[in-house]
CSV table of C-alpha atoms and ligand atoms in Angstrom, one decimal:
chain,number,residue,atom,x,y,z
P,1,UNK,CA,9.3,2.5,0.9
P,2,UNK,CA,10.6,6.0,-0.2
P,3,UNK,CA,9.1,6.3,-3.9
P,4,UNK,CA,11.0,9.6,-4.5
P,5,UNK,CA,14.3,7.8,-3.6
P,6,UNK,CA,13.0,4.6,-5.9
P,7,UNK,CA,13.2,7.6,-8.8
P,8,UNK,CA,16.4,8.6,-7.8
P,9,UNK,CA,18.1,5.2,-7.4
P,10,UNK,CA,16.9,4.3,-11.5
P,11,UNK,CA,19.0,7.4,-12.4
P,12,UNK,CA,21.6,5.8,-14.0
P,13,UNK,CA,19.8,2.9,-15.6
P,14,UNK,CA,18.9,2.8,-18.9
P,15,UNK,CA,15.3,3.0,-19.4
P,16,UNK,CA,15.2,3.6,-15.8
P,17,UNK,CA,12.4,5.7,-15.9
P,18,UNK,CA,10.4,2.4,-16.6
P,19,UNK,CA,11.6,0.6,-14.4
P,20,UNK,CA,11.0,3.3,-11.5
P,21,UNK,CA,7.6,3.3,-12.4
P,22,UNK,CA,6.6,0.5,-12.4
P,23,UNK,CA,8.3,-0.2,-8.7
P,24,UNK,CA,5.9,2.7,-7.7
P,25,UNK,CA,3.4,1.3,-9.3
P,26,UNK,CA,3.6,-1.8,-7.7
P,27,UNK,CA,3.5,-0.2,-4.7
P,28,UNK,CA,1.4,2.3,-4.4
P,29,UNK,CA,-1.0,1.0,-7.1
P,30,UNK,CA,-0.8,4.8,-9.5
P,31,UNK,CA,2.0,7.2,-9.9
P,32,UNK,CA,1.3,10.5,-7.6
P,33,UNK,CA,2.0,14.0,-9.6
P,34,UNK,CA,5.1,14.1,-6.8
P,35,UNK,CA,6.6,11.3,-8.1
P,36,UNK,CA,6.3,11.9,-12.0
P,37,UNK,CA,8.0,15.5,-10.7
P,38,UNK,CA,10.8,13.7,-9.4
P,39,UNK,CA,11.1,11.7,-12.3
P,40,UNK,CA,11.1,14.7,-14.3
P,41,UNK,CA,13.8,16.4,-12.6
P,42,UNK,CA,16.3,12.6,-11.9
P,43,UNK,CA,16.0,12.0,-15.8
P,44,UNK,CA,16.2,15.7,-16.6
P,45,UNK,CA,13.2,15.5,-19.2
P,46,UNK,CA,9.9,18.2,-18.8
P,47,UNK,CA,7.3,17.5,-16.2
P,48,UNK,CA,5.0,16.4,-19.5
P,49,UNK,CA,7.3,14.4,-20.7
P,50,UNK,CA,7.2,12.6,-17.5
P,51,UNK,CA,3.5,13.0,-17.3
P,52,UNK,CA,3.5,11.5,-21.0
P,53,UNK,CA,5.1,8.4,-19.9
P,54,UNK,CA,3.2,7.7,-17.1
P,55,UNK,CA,-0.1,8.1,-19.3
P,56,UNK,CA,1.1,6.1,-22.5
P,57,UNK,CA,1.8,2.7,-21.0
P,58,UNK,CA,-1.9,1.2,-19.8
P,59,UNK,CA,0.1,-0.5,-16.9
P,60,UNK,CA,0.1,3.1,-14.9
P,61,UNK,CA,-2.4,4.9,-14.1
P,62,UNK,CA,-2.0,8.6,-12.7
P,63,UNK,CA,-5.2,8.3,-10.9
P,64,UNK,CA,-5.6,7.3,-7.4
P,65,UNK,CA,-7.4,4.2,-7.2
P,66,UNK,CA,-7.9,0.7,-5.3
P,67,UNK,CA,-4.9,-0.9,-3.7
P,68,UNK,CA,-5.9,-4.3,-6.1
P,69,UNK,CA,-6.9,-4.1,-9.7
P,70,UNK,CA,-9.2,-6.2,-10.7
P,71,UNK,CA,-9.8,-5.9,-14.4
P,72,UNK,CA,-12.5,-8.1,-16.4
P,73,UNK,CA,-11.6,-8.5,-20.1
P,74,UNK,CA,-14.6,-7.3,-22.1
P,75,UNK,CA,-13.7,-8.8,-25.5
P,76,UNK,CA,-15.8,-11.1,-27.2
P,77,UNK,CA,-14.4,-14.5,-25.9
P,78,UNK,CA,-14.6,-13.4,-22.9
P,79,UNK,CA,-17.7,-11.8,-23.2
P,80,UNK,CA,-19.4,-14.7,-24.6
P,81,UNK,CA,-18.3,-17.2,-21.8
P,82,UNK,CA,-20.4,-15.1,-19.3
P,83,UNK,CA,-18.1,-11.9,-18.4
P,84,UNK,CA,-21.1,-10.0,-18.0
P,85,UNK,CA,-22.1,-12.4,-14.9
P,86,UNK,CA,-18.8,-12.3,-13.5
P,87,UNK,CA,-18.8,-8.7,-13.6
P,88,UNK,CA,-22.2,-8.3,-11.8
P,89,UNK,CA,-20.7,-10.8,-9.1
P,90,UNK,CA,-17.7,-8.5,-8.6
P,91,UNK,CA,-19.6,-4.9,-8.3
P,92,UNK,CA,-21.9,-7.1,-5.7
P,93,UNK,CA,-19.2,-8.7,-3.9
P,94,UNK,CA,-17.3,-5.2,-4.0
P,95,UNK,CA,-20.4,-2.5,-3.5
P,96,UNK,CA,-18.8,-0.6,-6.3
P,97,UNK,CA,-19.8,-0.4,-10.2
P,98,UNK,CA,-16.9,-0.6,-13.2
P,99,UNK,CA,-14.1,2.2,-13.2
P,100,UNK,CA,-14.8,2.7,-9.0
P,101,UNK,CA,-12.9,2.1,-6.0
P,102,UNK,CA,-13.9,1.0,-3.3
P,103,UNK,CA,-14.4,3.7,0.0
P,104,UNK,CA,-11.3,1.7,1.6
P,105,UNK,CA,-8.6,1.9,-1.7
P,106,UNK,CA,-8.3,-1.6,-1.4
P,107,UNK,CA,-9.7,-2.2,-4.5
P,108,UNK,CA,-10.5,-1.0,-8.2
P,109,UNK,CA,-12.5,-2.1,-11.1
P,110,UNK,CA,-11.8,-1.9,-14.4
P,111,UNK,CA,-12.1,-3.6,-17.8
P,112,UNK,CA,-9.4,-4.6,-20.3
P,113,UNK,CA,-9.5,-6.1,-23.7
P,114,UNK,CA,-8.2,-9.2,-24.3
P,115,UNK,CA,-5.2,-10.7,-22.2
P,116,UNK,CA,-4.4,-13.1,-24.3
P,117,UNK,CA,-5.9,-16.2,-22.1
P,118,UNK,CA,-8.7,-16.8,-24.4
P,119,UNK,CA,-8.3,-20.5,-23.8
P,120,UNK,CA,-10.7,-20.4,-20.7
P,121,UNK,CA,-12.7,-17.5,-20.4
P,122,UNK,CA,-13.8,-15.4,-18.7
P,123,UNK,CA,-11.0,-14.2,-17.7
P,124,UNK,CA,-10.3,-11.5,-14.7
P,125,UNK,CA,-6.8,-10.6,-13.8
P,126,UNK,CA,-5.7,-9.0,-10.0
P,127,UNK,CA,-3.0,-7.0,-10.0
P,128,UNK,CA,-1.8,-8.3,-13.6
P,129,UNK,CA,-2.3,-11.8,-11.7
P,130,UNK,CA,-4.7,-14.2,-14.4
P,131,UNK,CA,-7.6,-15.9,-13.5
P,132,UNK,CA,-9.1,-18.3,-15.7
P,133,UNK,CA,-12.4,-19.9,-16.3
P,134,UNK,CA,-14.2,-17.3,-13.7
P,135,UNK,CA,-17.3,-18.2,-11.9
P,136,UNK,CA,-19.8,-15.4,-10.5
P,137,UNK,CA,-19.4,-18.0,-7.4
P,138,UNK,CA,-15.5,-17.8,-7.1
P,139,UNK,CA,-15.9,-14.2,-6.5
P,140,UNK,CA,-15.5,-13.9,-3.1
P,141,UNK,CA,-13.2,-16.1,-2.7
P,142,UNK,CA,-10.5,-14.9,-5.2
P,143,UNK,CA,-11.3,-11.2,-3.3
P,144,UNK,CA,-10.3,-12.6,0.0
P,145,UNK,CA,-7.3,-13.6,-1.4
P,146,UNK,CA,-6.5,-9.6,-1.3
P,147,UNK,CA,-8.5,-8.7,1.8
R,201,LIG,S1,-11.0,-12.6,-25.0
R,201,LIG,FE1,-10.7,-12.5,-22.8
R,201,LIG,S2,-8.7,-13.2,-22.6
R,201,LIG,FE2,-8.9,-13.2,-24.7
């Protein structure tokens, strides 16, 4: 995929800016600096502005990072079911501690608050994708899903 030309073809849309993002977000899992440029100059608003964007919605990030977000929500729910165990099974499983990457970009870890699942925590989502009732022992299993 061309994610300068995904900017340009949301020119005309309204809120396309949005929308481009989040197509290059999807894709390449952050927004590169070239990209929020491009955006810049298609929707004719300063680099900043475009920066701005990018930085006030918590669905980008502007940082390279893992292919796969895994994020663990760390409010108190959660945290009371046992995040804290899932979360030592994922940096285990992964070789990585909170806010890394792994060495191979396939994957990212990061926490969250509350996603709104608090019906059966813990709760972990991958790529926005919810996962309810976590075990540390699911662990690898829900990471080979994205392997
Ligand atoms: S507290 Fe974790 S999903 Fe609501």
């Amino acid at each position: 995929m061309d994610y300068l030309k995904v900017i340009s073809d949301h020119a005309d849309v309204p809120g396309g800016i949005l929308q481009a993002f989040h197509a290059v977000q999807a894709g390449l899992g952050y927004l590169p600096k070239e990209v929020i440029a491009e955006a810049a100059r298609v929707f004719k608003i300063s680099t900043a502005d475009a920066h701005g964007v990018a930085s006030f919605y918590s669905m980008f990030s502007v940082n390279s990072r893992g292919k796969n977000v895994i994020r663990i929500c760390e409010s108190a729910p959660c945290h009371v079911a046992g995040a804290a165990e899932v979360v030592a099974a994922l940096e285990r499983e992964l070789g990585i501690k909170m806010g890394e990457s792994t060495a191979n970009g396939l994957f990212a870890l990061e926490f969250t608050e509350c996603v709104g699942q608090c019906q059966a925590t813990p709760v972990i989502t991958v790529n926005g994708k919810p996962y309810l009732d976590v075990k540390p022992a699911q662990i690898p299993s829900i990471i080979a899903e994205y392997s």
